[in-house]
Amino acid sequence: MEDPIRIGLAAGWKHVDASKLGKGGTIDTDVLIVGTGAGGGVTADLLSAAGLRVVLIEEGPLRSSSDFRMLESDAYPELYQESAARKTADKAINILQGRCVGGSTTVNWTSSFRTPPEVFDFWQRQFGLQQLSASSMSSWFAVMEHKLWVRPWETPPNANNKVLALGAEKLGFEVGAIKRNVKGCWNLGYCGMGCPTNAKQSMLLTTIPAALNRGATLYSRLRAERLRFDGNRISALDCSALQPDGIYPSGRRLLFRARHFVVAGGAIGSPALLIRSSVPDPYRLLGKRTFLHPVVISSALMPDRVDAYAGAPQSIYSDHFLREAPLDGPLGFKLETPPLHPVLYSTTLQGFGEAHAHLMREFTRANVILALLRDGFNPESRGGQVRLGLAGQPVLDYPLGEVIWEAARRALLAMAEIQFAAGARWVNPVHEAAPGYSTWAEAKRGIAELPLKPLICRVVSAHVMGGCGMADAPHRGVVDHRGRHFWLDNLSVHDGSVFPTSLGVNPQLSIYGLAARNASLLAAELSGRPVPAIP
């Protein structure tokens, strides 16, 4: 199979692996983009199409389908932040986040949802974002859905997703099919390790090659350290080249000067860069209201093989427990399934010794359901805060209060009931004190009594949002509805960090649509002429 990245490099794409630099230097460009994920990729595509000189900076490596061998041992250290072991400061939440060219779009599970209308309504009421609504954003979502092949997944769900569908339908809970951004998918199930068949329409395969074809320059293994500013304008960005391990600095440094700077390093990386740079933050909002969709997990053993590593990872969802919950009341939650691979499963599963080994021996019969808690709307659900740790690296403090645990208990009960309704012979909430249950009645009693607190009840997340929130005024947000920084004229933020709350849905399509809108506005301003929505 052809590798379009290697073909592009052979044809003359401008790519610099900073780990191979022999010396430092200074680079001038029109627009400097930090980050190559959903926001950075879309922005690079649009700005390069407007005729602007674009430079992209990525801390992780450039990898492609030739490197994606469906092996966890390769993928996690190469493609994820902190080898897929990034955690909150208290170690209570594990965070899966991409760190490679294409960012999390290279390793996500392709689930694509538009921002729910009620979320836009809340943003208008609470943050004055009158310009953003389901109606005003509809065309941007439609354009990105078309460009990135977001389509209904018509292949029957794998056995793991069928458990959710069957159990929910038996209980009268509405379920739906998840749209996926894939083209010619082989239905392998290894999306989280990079797509080996070039079916996933990630930034790695779509917008970044488009920008490189127009002459954009990509730097990989290059860490953005500090923005320099003079008055109300950014003047330059200091960067440090990394060694081939992608972790330690090599000692080579680069300085980038540009007309405009776009920060798209994700909802932990972007606030951290701005904090390191000491950008103006008079209301002390930077890094605060960072949201994760805290996820609790229920594992079940089914009578027959599930083989949850095979087939589209996520194809079925249920919003029943979102719709029945008032937006600003007790937290609602979305139900989905994850793929199961041995390392991911074993390191998330509770227990140790023989108890853990017993569950691993049943790996092929395991089903898992996830509940994504919708945080940021209830007044007691304020998310976390990004701060700087050792060597200026980001740390996320994320207190898990009673409003989270109350929803977690309801979610564990709901998932167990669904799994038993689907025929499970044993259900075990992923919780260190849960013994596992053989009947729904037993599970209902047991889960009601489980102690819920950090490090005992397993909490994970793959969705990071907020920290540079949008608002109509600087006392309520870091950027405006266009992603423009309130205090620095030539600084924009184009990623999920601008969301004022979580979304209650997988965020990639929301980032695509908003970045397309805001990058188009920026392209028109910088080029001096109207620019089509998407080239």
Short mmCIF file of C-alpha atoms in Angstrom, two decimals:
data_model
loop_
_atom_site.label_atom_id
_atom_site.label_comp_id
_atom_site.label_asym_id
_atom_site.label_seq_id
_atom_site.Cartn_x
_atom_site.Cartn_y
_atom_site.Cartn_z
CA MET A 1 0.00 0.00 0.00
CA GLU A 2 1.27 3.46 -0.88
CA ASP A 3 2.24 5.78 1.95
CA PRO A 4 1.14 9.33 0.97
CA ILE A 5 3.38 10.92 3.60
CA ARG A 6 6.52 9.25 2.25
CA ILE A 7 5.46 10.09 -1.29
CA GLY A 8 5.03 13.74 -0.33
CA LEU A 9 8.39 13.90 1.41
CA ALA A 10 10.08 12.37 -1.63
CA ALA A 11 8.36 14.98 -3.82
CA GLY A 12 9.90 17.83 -1.84
CA TRP A 13 7.65 18.69 1.10
CA LYS A 14 9.35 21.05 3.53
CA HIS A 15 9.72 18.97 6.68
CA VAL A 16 12.38 19.52 9.30
CA ASP A 17 12.96 16.89 11.97
CA ALA A 18 14.38 19.19 14.62
CA SER A 19 16.18 16.30 16.34
CA LYS A 20 18.56 16.30 13.34
CA LEU A 21 19.35 20.02 13.36
CA GLY A 22 23.05 20.82 13.45
CA LYS A 23 22.54 24.40 14.57
CA GLY A 24 19.88 26.87 15.63
CA GLY A 25 18.55 29.83 13.71
CA THR A 26 15.81 32.39 13.12
CA ILE A 27 12.88 31.83 10.76
CA ASP A 28 10.47 34.44 9.41
CA THR A 29 6.99 33.61 8.15
CA ASP A 30 3.48 35.04 7.84
CA VAL A 31 1.76 32.68 10.27
CA LEU A 32 3.26 30.40 12.88
CA ILE A 33 1.00 27.56 14.10
CA VAL A 34 1.85 25.65 17.27
CA GLY A 35 0.28 22.18 17.13
CA THR A 36 -0.85 19.97 14.26
CA GLY A 37 -4.05 18.43 15.63
CA ALA A 38 -7.65 19.24 14.73
CA GLY A 39 -7.27 23.00 15.19
CA GLY A 40 -3.75 23.42 13.84
CA GLY A 41 -4.32 21.20 10.82
CA VAL A 42 -7.50 22.96 9.68
CA THR A 43 -5.90 26.36 10.23
CA ALA A 44 -2.81 25.46 8.18
CA ASP A 45 -4.99 24.28 5.31
CA LEU A 46 -7.04 27.47 5.15
CA LEU A 47 -4.22 29.95 5.66
CA SER A 48 -1.97 28.30 3.09
CA ALA A 49 -4.88 28.29 0.62
CA ALA A 50 -5.09 32.06 1.12
CA GLY A 51 -1.53 32.39 -0.15
CA LEU A 52 0.06 32.96 3.26
CA ARG A 53 3.41 31.53 4.27
CA VAL A 54 2.68 28.99 7.00
CA VAL A 55 4.96 27.20 9.45
CA LEU A 56 3.68 24.37 11.65
CA ILE A 57 5.42 23.27 14.85
CA GLU A 58 4.85 19.84 16.42
CA GLU A 59 6.46 18.49 19.57
CA GLY A 60 5.94 14.87 18.54
CA PRO A 61 7.33 12.93 15.56
CA LEU A 62 6.10 12.63 12.00
CA ARG A 63 4.86 9.08 11.53
CA SER A 64 2.68 7.55 8.83
CA SER A 65 0.95 4.35 7.74
CA SER A 66 4.29 2.63 7.06
CA ASP A 67 5.05 3.03 10.78
CA PHE A 68 1.63 1.99 12.09
CA ARG A 69 1.99 -1.73 12.79
CA MET A 70 -1.02 -2.22 15.08
CA LEU A 71 1.27 -2.68 18.10
CA GLU A 72 0.64 -0.97 21.42
CA SER A 73 4.34 -1.19 22.25
CA ASP A 74 5.10 1.01 19.23
CA ALA A 75 2.12 3.33 19.35
CA TYR A 76 1.93 4.51 22.93
CA PRO A 77 5.50 5.81 23.37
CA GLU A 78 5.61 7.19 19.81
CA LEU A 79 2.20 8.78 19.37
CA TYR A 80 0.84 9.76 22.79
CA GLN A 81 1.60 12.28 25.47
CA GLU A 82 3.73 10.67 28.17
CA SER A 83 3.49 7.25 26.48
CA ALA A 84 -0.30 7.16 26.99
CA ALA A 85 0.25 7.51 30.75
CA ARG A 86 -0.44 11.23 31.22
CA LYS A 87 -2.30 11.76 34.48
CA THR A 88 -3.78 14.53 36.54
CA ALA A 89 -1.64 15.89 39.37
CA ASP A 90 -3.11 13.49 41.95
CA LYS A 91 -2.81 10.52 39.51
CA ALA A 92 -6.56 9.95 39.81
CA ILE A 93 -7.38 10.39 36.10
CA ASN A 94 -5.51 8.91 33.16
CA ILE A 95 -5.59 11.12 30.04
CA LEU A 96 -5.13 9.74 26.52
CA GLN A 97 -3.86 12.54 24.28
CA GLY A 98 -1.98 12.49 20.99
CA ARG A 99 1.59 13.76 20.59
CA CYS A 100 2.57 13.38 16.94
CA VAL A 101 1.91 15.10 13.62
CA GLY A 102 -1.87 15.12 13.37
CA GLY A 103 -2.20 15.20 17.15
CA SER A 104 -5.07 13.24 18.66
CA THR A 105 -6.73 12.98 15.23
CA THR A 106 -4.01 10.48 14.29
CA VAL A 107 -4.90 8.15 17.17
CA ASN A 108 -8.55 8.80 18.01
CA TRP A 109 -11.38 6.35 17.42
CA THR A 110 -13.00 8.50 14.66
CA SER A 111 -16.28 9.29 16.51
CA SER A 112 -17.78 12.47 15.07
CA PHE A 113 -20.58 14.53 16.64
CA ARG A 114 -21.66 18.13 16.14
CA THR A 115 -21.76 20.42 19.15
CA PRO A 116 -25.25 19.96 20.69
CA PRO A 117 -27.61 22.96 20.31
CA GLU A 118 -28.18 23.18 24.06
CA VAL A 119 -24.44 23.69 24.58
CA PHE A 120 -24.43 26.69 22.23
CA ASP A 121 -27.50 28.04 24.05
CA PHE A 122 -25.70 27.77 27.39
CA TRP A 123 -22.62 29.53 25.99
CA GLN A 124 -24.82 32.37 24.76
CA ARG A 125 -26.51 32.78 28.16
CA GLN A 126 -23.47 32.37 30.38
CA PHE A 127 -20.59 33.68 28.24
CA GLY A 128 -22.26 36.09 25.83
CA LEU A 129 -21.27 34.12 22.73
CA GLN A 130 -24.22 35.29 20.63
CA GLN A 131 -22.34 34.73 17.36
CA LEU A 132 -22.18 30.96 17.93
CA SER A 133 -25.23 28.74 17.59
CA ALA A 134 -26.24 25.43 16.09
CA SER A 135 -27.65 27.36 13.15
CA SER A 136 -24.69 29.67 12.53
CA MET A 137 -22.22 26.78 12.82
CA SER A 138 -24.22 24.32 10.74
CA SER A 139 -22.56 25.18 7.43
CA TRP A 140 -19.07 24.95 8.96
CA PHE A 141 -19.82 21.51 10.34
CA ALA A 142 -21.30 20.43 7.00
CA VAL A 143 -18.22 21.59 5.08
CA MET A 144 -15.85 19.77 7.42
CA GLU A 145 -18.02 16.64 7.38
CA HIS A 146 -17.80 16.65 3.61
CA LYS A 147 -14.07 17.34 3.52
CA LEU A 148 -13.18 14.71 6.13
CA TRP A 149 -15.66 12.03 5.04
CA VAL A 150 -17.76 12.10 8.19
CA ARG A 151 -20.46 9.59 7.28
CA PRO A 152 -22.88 7.16 8.91
CA TRP A 153 -21.08 3.89 9.62
CA GLU A 154 -23.17 1.32 7.80
CA THR A 155 -21.13 -1.77 8.70
CA PRO A 156 -22.84 -3.80 11.47
CA PRO A 157 -21.37 -3.01 14.90
CA ASN A 158 -18.85 -5.37 16.41
CA ALA A 159 -19.83 -7.57 19.33
CA ASN A 160 -18.59 -5.04 21.89
CA ASN A 161 -20.87 -2.30 20.55
CA LYS A 162 -23.74 -4.78 20.15
CA VAL A 163 -23.80 -5.29 23.91
CA LEU A 164 -24.58 -1.60 24.42
CA ALA A 165 -27.16 -1.61 21.63
CA LEU A 166 -28.92 -4.79 22.76
CA GLY A 167 -29.00 -4.00 26.47
CA ALA A 168 -30.12 -0.40 26.01
CA GLU A 169 -32.88 -1.33 23.57
CA LYS A 170 -34.19 -4.05 25.90
CA LEU A 171 -34.46 -1.44 28.65
CA GLY A 172 -36.10 1.13 26.39
CA PHE A 173 -33.08 3.46 26.23
CA GLU A 174 -32.59 5.20 22.91
CA VAL A 175 -29.40 4.36 21.01
CA GLY A 176 -27.87 5.78 17.85
CA ALA A 177 -25.16 5.03 15.32
CA ILE A 178 -21.96 7.07 15.50
CA LYS A 179 -20.71 8.86 12.40
CA ARG A 180 -17.04 8.23 11.62
CA ASN A 181 -14.49 10.18 9.58
CA VAL A 182 -13.19 7.27 7.51
CA LYS A 183 -12.91 6.50 3.80
CA GLY A 184 -12.52 2.90 2.67
CA CYS A 185 -12.16 1.62 6.24
CA TRP A 186 -11.00 -2.00 6.59
CA ASN A 187 -12.82 -2.36 9.95
CA LEU A 188 -9.65 -3.52 11.71
CA GLY A 189 -10.24 -1.94 15.12
CA TYR A 190 -6.74 -0.57 15.72
CA CYS A 191 -7.55 3.13 15.18
CA GLY A 192 -5.84 4.10 18.43
CA MET A 193 -2.47 2.99 17.10
CA GLY A 194 -2.58 5.03 13.90
CA CYS A 195 -4.44 3.89 10.80
CA PRO A 196 -2.28 1.45 8.79
CA THR A 197 -4.57 1.63 5.73
CA ASN A 198 -4.90 5.44 5.42
CA ALA A 199 -8.65 5.18 5.90
CA LYS A 200 -8.93 7.55 8.86
CA GLN A 201 -9.30 11.06 7.51
CA SER A 202 -7.12 12.64 10.18
CA MET A 203 -5.11 15.85 9.88
CA LEU A 204 -2.10 13.66 9.10
CA LEU A 205 -3.76 12.51 5.87
CA THR A 206 -5.85 15.54 4.85
CA THR A 207 -5.21 19.13 5.88
CA ILE A 208 -1.50 18.90 6.67
CA PRO A 209 -0.57 17.34 3.29
CA ALA A 210 -2.75 19.99 1.61
CA ALA A 211 -0.80 22.75 3.36
CA LEU A 212 2.55 21.12 2.60
CA ASN A 213 1.59 20.81 -1.06
CA ARG A 214 1.18 24.60 -1.09
CA GLY A 215 4.63 25.21 0.36
CA ALA A 216 3.99 25.23 4.11
CA THR A 217 6.85 24.10 6.34
CA LEU A 218 6.48 21.47 9.09
CA TYR A 219 8.84 21.16 12.04
CA SER A 220 8.54 18.01 14.15
CA ARG A 221 10.23 17.14 17.46
CA LEU A 222 10.30 20.85 18.25
CA ARG A 223 9.00 22.15 21.58
CA ALA A 224 7.37 25.59 21.74
CA GLU A 225 8.69 27.14 24.93
CA ARG A 226 7.87 30.82 25.19
CA LEU A 227 6.16 33.57 23.24
CA ARG A 228 7.89 36.94 23.29
CA PHE A 229 5.68 40.00 23.22
CA ASP A 230 6.17 43.72 23.09
CA GLY A 231 3.22 45.83 24.13
CA ASN A 232 0.08 44.34 22.64
CA ARG A 233 1.77 42.17 19.98
CA ILE A 234 3.62 38.86 19.92
CA SER A 235 7.05 39.36 18.36
CA ALA A 236 8.51 35.85 18.32
CA LEU A 237 8.35 32.29 19.61
CA ASP A 238 11.32 30.56 21.26
CA CYS A 239 11.53 26.82 20.53
CA SER A 240 13.78 24.01 21.67
CA ALA A 241 14.73 21.08 19.44
CA LEU A 242 14.33 17.68 21.04
CA GLN A 243 16.63 14.69 20.89
CA PRO A 244 15.51 11.66 18.83
CA ASP A 245 13.82 10.27 21.96
CA GLY A 246 11.39 13.18 21.67
CA ILE A 247 11.73 13.99 25.36
CA TYR A 248 14.97 15.78 26.20
CA PRO A 249 16.20 19.00 24.54
CA SER A 250 19.15 18.66 22.18
CA GLY A 251 20.49 22.13 22.94
CA ARG A 252 19.59 23.51 19.50
CA ARG A 253 17.19 26.45 19.58
CA LEU A 254 15.05 28.14 16.94
CA LEU A 255 13.37 31.54 16.99
CA PHE A 256 10.29 32.14 14.84
CA ARG A 257 9.04 35.59 13.87
CA ALA A 258 5.62 36.00 12.23
CA ARG A 259 2.84 38.45 11.47
CA HIS A 260 0.39 36.26 13.37
CA PHE A 261 0.70 33.40 15.86
CA VAL A 262 -1.87 30.61 16.23
CA VAL A 263 -1.70 28.42 19.33
CA ALA A 264 -3.29 24.99 18.78
CA GLY A 265 -1.44 22.78 21.23
CA GLY A 266 -4.50 21.26 22.87
CA ALA A 267 -6.34 22.11 26.05
CA ILE A 268 -3.36 21.33 28.28
CA GLY A 269 -0.52 22.42 26.01
CA SER A 270 -2.04 25.73 24.87
CA PRO A 271 -2.76 27.19 28.32
CA ALA A 272 0.66 25.98 29.49
CA LEU A 273 2.45 27.79 26.65
CA LEU A 274 0.59 31.03 27.40
CA ILE A 275 1.29 30.70 31.13
CA ARG A 276 4.99 30.04 30.49
CA SER A 277 5.03 33.12 28.29
CA SER A 278 3.47 35.32 31.00
CA VAL A 279 0.93 36.70 28.55
CA PRO A 280 -1.48 39.27 30.02
CA ASP A 281 -4.06 37.59 32.25
CA PRO A 282 -5.45 40.31 34.53
CA TYR A 283 -8.52 38.31 35.55
CA ARG A 284 -6.51 35.13 36.22
CA LEU A 285 -8.58 32.97 33.89
CA LEU A 286 -5.80 31.28 31.95
CA GLY A 287 -5.66 27.53 32.53
CA LYS A 288 -8.85 27.50 34.59
CA ARG A 289 -12.10 25.76 33.66
CA THR A 290 -10.28 22.93 31.92
CA PHE A 291 -12.65 20.04 31.35
CA LEU A 292 -12.15 16.34 30.70
CA HIS A 293 -15.45 14.48 30.37
CA PRO A 294 -14.45 12.30 33.37
CA VAL A 295 -15.15 8.72 32.30
CA VAL A 296 -16.11 5.79 34.52
CA ILE A 297 -16.04 2.25 33.23
CA SER A 298 -18.03 -0.96 33.57
CA SER A 299 -16.56 -4.28 32.49
CA ALA A 300 -18.60 -7.42 31.83
CA LEU A 301 -17.95 -11.01 30.87
CA MET A 302 -20.29 -12.29 28.18
CA PRO A 303 -21.24 -15.90 27.47
CA ASP A 304 -19.58 -15.86 24.05
CA ARG A 305 -16.47 -14.29 22.58
CA VAL A 306 -16.58 -10.52 22.16
CA ASP A 307 -13.08 -9.89 20.76
CA ALA A 308 -13.42 -6.17 21.45
CA TYR A 309 -10.12 -5.44 19.71
CA ALA A 310 -11.68 -6.21 16.31
CA GLY A 311 -13.97 -3.97 14.27
CA ALA A 312 -14.79 -0.26 14.42
CA PRO A 313 -14.00 0.82 18.00
CA GLN A 314 -17.05 3.02 18.54
CA SER A 315 -20.18 2.72 16.42
CA ILE A 316 -23.07 2.83 18.93
CA TYR A 317 -23.93 5.44 21.56
CA SER A 318 -26.78 6.33 23.90
CA ASP A 319 -27.69 9.85 24.98
CA HIS A 320 -30.60 8.67 27.13
CA PHE A 321 -28.90 9.82 30.32
CA LEU A 322 -27.94 13.16 28.81
CA ARG A 323 -31.44 13.96 27.64
CA GLU A 324 -33.10 13.13 30.93
CA ALA A 325 -30.69 15.34 32.92
CA PRO A 326 -31.18 19.15 33.11
CA LEU A 327 -28.12 20.79 31.56
CA ASP A 328 -27.18 22.68 34.72
CA GLY A 329 -28.46 20.04 37.15
CA PRO A 330 -26.96 16.68 38.21
CA LEU A 331 -24.44 15.65 35.58
CA GLY A 332 -25.72 13.70 32.62
CA PHE A 333 -23.58 11.20 30.77
CA LYS A 334 -23.10 9.75 27.31
CA LEU A 335 -22.62 5.99 26.89
CA GLU A 336 -20.14 4.55 24.38
CA THR A 337 -17.80 1.57 24.14
CA PRO A 338 -14.00 1.54 23.83
CA PRO A 339 -11.83 -0.90 21.89
CA LEU A 340 -9.96 -3.38 24.08
CA HIS A 341 -6.31 -4.15 23.47
CA PRO A 342 -4.18 -6.06 25.98
CA VAL A 343 -2.06 -3.17 27.31
CA LEU A 344 -4.89 -0.65 27.40
CA TYR A 345 -7.20 -3.19 29.05
CA SER A 346 -4.72 -4.51 31.60
CA THR A 347 -3.46 -1.11 32.73
CA THR A 348 -6.99 0.23 33.20
CA LEU A 349 -8.45 -2.85 34.84
CA GLN A 350 -8.52 -2.92 38.62
CA GLY A 351 -6.97 -5.56 40.87
CA PHE A 352 -3.57 -7.23 41.01
CA GLY A 353 -2.05 -10.69 41.21
CA GLU A 354 -4.33 -13.65 40.61
CA ALA A 355 -7.51 -11.54 40.52
CA HIS A 356 -6.07 -9.43 37.70
CA ALA A 357 -4.68 -12.49 35.90
CA HIS A 358 -8.10 -14.16 36.07
CA LEU A 359 -9.74 -11.21 34.32
CA MET A 360 -7.02 -11.15 31.68
CA ARG A 361 -7.60 -14.82 30.93
CA GLU A 362 -11.19 -13.87 30.09
CA PHE A 363 -10.02 -11.07 27.79
CA THR A 364 -11.76 -12.37 24.66
CA ARG A 365 -15.14 -12.42 26.42
CA ALA A 366 -14.86 -8.96 27.93
CA ASN A 367 -17.22 -6.14 27.08
CA VAL A 368 -16.63 -2.61 28.35
CA ILE A 369 -18.98 0.39 28.37
CA LEU A 370 -17.88 3.95 29.09
CA ALA A 371 -19.87 6.81 30.62
CA LEU A 372 -18.64 10.30 29.64
CA LEU A 373 -19.75 12.74 32.33
CA ARG A 374 -20.81 16.14 31.00
CA ASP A 375 -19.02 18.62 33.27
CA GLY A 376 -18.92 22.41 33.26
CA PHE A 377 -22.64 23.24 33.38
CA ASN A 378 -23.59 22.55 36.99
CA PRO A 379 -22.32 25.40 39.21
CA GLU A 380 -20.43 22.83 41.31
CA SER A 381 -18.72 21.34 38.26
CA ARG A 382 -15.91 23.77 37.51
CA GLY A 383 -13.39 21.40 35.95
CA GLY A 384 -9.67 21.66 36.63
CA GLN A 385 -6.74 24.02 36.27
CA VAL A 386 -3.58 23.79 34.18
CA ARG A 387 -0.44 24.95 35.97
CA LEU A 388 3.29 24.55 35.41
CA GLY A 389 5.29 21.77 37.01
CA LEU A 390 8.93 20.74 36.76
CA ALA A 391 10.85 22.39 33.90
CA GLY A 392 7.74 24.36 32.98
CA GLN A 393 5.84 21.31 31.81
CA PRO A 394 2.05 21.32 32.21
CA VAL A 395 0.22 19.72 35.10
CA LEU A 396 -3.56 19.46 35.36
CA ASP A 397 -5.17 19.69 38.78
CA TYR A 398 -8.64 18.15 38.54
CA PRO A 399 -10.55 17.81 41.83
CA LEU A 400 -13.28 15.18 41.74
CA GLY A 401 -16.07 16.56 43.90
CA GLU A 402 -19.36 15.16 45.03
CA VAL A 403 -21.21 16.31 41.91
CA ILE A 404 -18.86 14.07 39.85
CA TRP A 405 -19.16 11.07 42.18
CA GLU A 406 -22.95 11.30 42.35
CA ALA A 407 -23.09 11.08 38.55
CA ALA A 408 -20.44 8.33 38.52
CA ARG A 409 -22.60 6.13 40.74
CA ARG A 410 -25.64 6.61 38.51
CA ALA A 411 -23.50 5.83 35.48
CA LEU A 412 -22.06 2.63 36.99
CA LEU A 413 -25.59 1.48 37.82
CA ALA A 414 -26.86 2.27 34.32
CA MET A 415 -24.01 0.47 32.59
CA ALA A 416 -24.35 -2.64 34.78
CA GLU A 417 -28.09 -2.83 34.11
CA ILE A 418 -27.49 -2.57 30.36
CA GLN A 419 -24.81 -5.27 30.42
CA PHE A 420 -27.02 -7.70 32.36
CA ALA A 421 -29.92 -6.94 30.03
CA ALA A 422 -27.61 -7.88 27.12
CA GLY A 423 -26.87 -11.26 28.72
CA ALA A 424 -23.72 -10.66 30.78
CA ARG A 425 -22.86 -13.47 33.17
CA TRP A 426 -20.75 -11.22 35.37
CA VAL A 427 -20.37 -7.44 35.67
CA ASN A 428 -17.56 -5.61 37.41
CA PRO A 429 -17.40 -1.82 37.77
CA VAL A 430 -13.76 -0.80 37.29
CA HIS A 431 -13.27 -0.01 40.96
CA GLU A 432 -10.70 -1.42 43.37
CA ALA A 433 -13.32 -2.45 45.95
CA ALA A 434 -15.86 -3.96 43.55
CA PRO A 435 -16.01 -7.76 43.86
CA GLY A 436 -17.98 -8.24 40.67
CA TYR A 437 -21.63 -9.23 40.49
CA SER A 438 -23.53 -12.14 38.98
CA THR A 439 -27.00 -10.59 38.85
CA TRP A 440 -28.47 -7.13 38.34
CA ALA A 441 -30.07 -7.23 41.79
CA GLU A 442 -26.70 -7.99 43.37
CA ALA A 443 -24.99 -5.27 41.34
CA LYS A 444 -27.65 -2.71 42.24
CA ARG A 445 -27.08 -3.30 45.95
CA GLY A 446 -23.30 -3.47 45.66
CA ILE A 447 -22.76 -0.39 43.50
CA ALA A 448 -25.00 1.67 45.81
CA GLU A 449 -22.56 0.96 48.64
CA LEU A 450 -19.24 1.35 46.82
CA PRO A 451 -16.98 4.08 48.23
CA LEU A 452 -16.36 6.55 45.42
CA LYS A 453 -13.16 8.54 45.71
CA PRO A 454 -9.96 9.15 43.73
CA LEU A 455 -7.63 6.20 42.99
CA ILE A 456 -10.23 3.65 44.14
CA CYS A 457 -12.77 4.24 41.40
CA ARG A 458 -10.99 4.29 38.04
CA VAL A 459 -11.50 7.51 36.06
CA VAL A 460 -10.07 8.13 32.59
CA SER A 461 -10.54 10.62 29.75
CA ALA A 462 -9.55 11.19 26.13
CA HIS A 463 -11.29 14.57 25.75
CA VAL A 464 -9.54 17.68 27.03
CA MET A 465 -11.32 21.03 26.64
CA GLY A 466 -11.13 24.55 28.05
CA GLY A 467 -8.38 26.52 29.76
CA CYS A 468 -8.45 29.37 27.20
CA GLY A 469 -12.21 29.81 27.23
CA MET A 470 -14.17 32.01 24.82
CA ALA A 471 -16.40 34.82 26.05
CA ASP A 472 -17.74 38.21 25.01
CA ALA A 473 -15.46 40.14 27.36
CA PRO A 474 -12.02 39.70 28.97
CA HIS A 475 -13.40 39.39 32.50
CA ARG A 476 -15.19 36.19 31.42
CA GLY A 477 -12.76 34.61 28.97
CA VAL A 478 -9.28 34.45 27.48
CA VAL A 479 -10.32 34.79 23.81
CA ASP A 480 -13.31 36.11 21.89
CA HIS A 481 -15.66 34.13 19.65
CA ARG A 482 -13.06 34.21 16.85
CA GLY A 483 -10.38 32.72 19.09
CA ARG A 484 -8.56 36.07 19.20
CA HIS A 485 -6.72 36.84 22.41
CA PHE A 486 -8.25 39.80 24.24
CA TRP A 487 -4.92 41.45 25.08
CA LEU A 488 -2.55 40.52 22.24
CA ASP A 489 -3.55 41.64 18.76
CA ASN A 490 -1.74 39.00 16.70
CA LEU A 491 -2.44 35.92 18.82
CA SER A 492 -5.22 33.39 18.18
CA VAL A 493 -6.14 30.09 19.85
CA HIS A 494 -7.62 27.45 17.54
CA ASP A 495 -8.26 24.24 19.48
CA GLY A 496 -10.51 22.70 22.11
CA SER A 497 -9.04 24.89 24.83
CA VAL A 498 -11.42 27.69 23.76
CA PHE A 499 -14.56 25.76 24.80
CA PRO A 500 -16.07 27.39 27.92
CA THR A 501 -17.48 24.04 29.09
CA SER A 502 -17.23 20.44 28.05
CA LEU A 503 -19.49 19.37 25.19
CA GLY A 504 -21.08 16.11 26.25
CA VAL A 505 -19.91 14.65 22.92
CA ASN A 506 -16.57 13.60 21.42
CA PRO A 507 -14.98 16.96 20.53
CA GLN A 508 -13.11 16.51 17.25
CA LEU A 509 -15.87 17.69 14.89
CA SER A 510 -16.61 20.68 17.13
CA ILE A 511 -12.94 21.70 16.89
CA TYR A 512 -12.91 21.16 13.11
CA GLY A 513 -15.96 23.36 12.58
CA LEU A 514 -14.93 26.18 14.89
CA ALA A 515 -11.34 26.20 13.63
CA ALA A 516 -12.59 26.35 10.02
CA ARG A 517 -14.78 29.35 10.85
CA ASN A 518 -12.11 31.23 12.76
CA ALA A 519 -9.26 30.38 10.39
CA SER A 520 -11.36 31.65 7.47
CA LEU A 521 -11.95 34.94 9.28
CA LEU A 522 -8.24 35.18 10.02
CA ALA A 523 -7.24 34.32 6.45
CA ALA A 524 -9.50 37.04 5.07
CA GLU A 525 -7.97 39.58 7.44
CA LEU A 526 -4.34 38.65 6.78
CA SER A 527 -4.67 38.23 3.02
CA GLY A 528 -6.91 41.25 2.50
CA ARG A 529 -9.46 39.37 0.45
CA PRO A 530 -12.41 37.03 1.04
CA VAL A 531 -11.45 33.38 1.27
CA PRO A 532 -13.72 30.39 0.55
CA ALA A 533 -14.74 28.39 3.58
CA ILE A 534 -12.70 25.34 2.64
CA PRO A 535 -10.42 24.93 -0.40
#
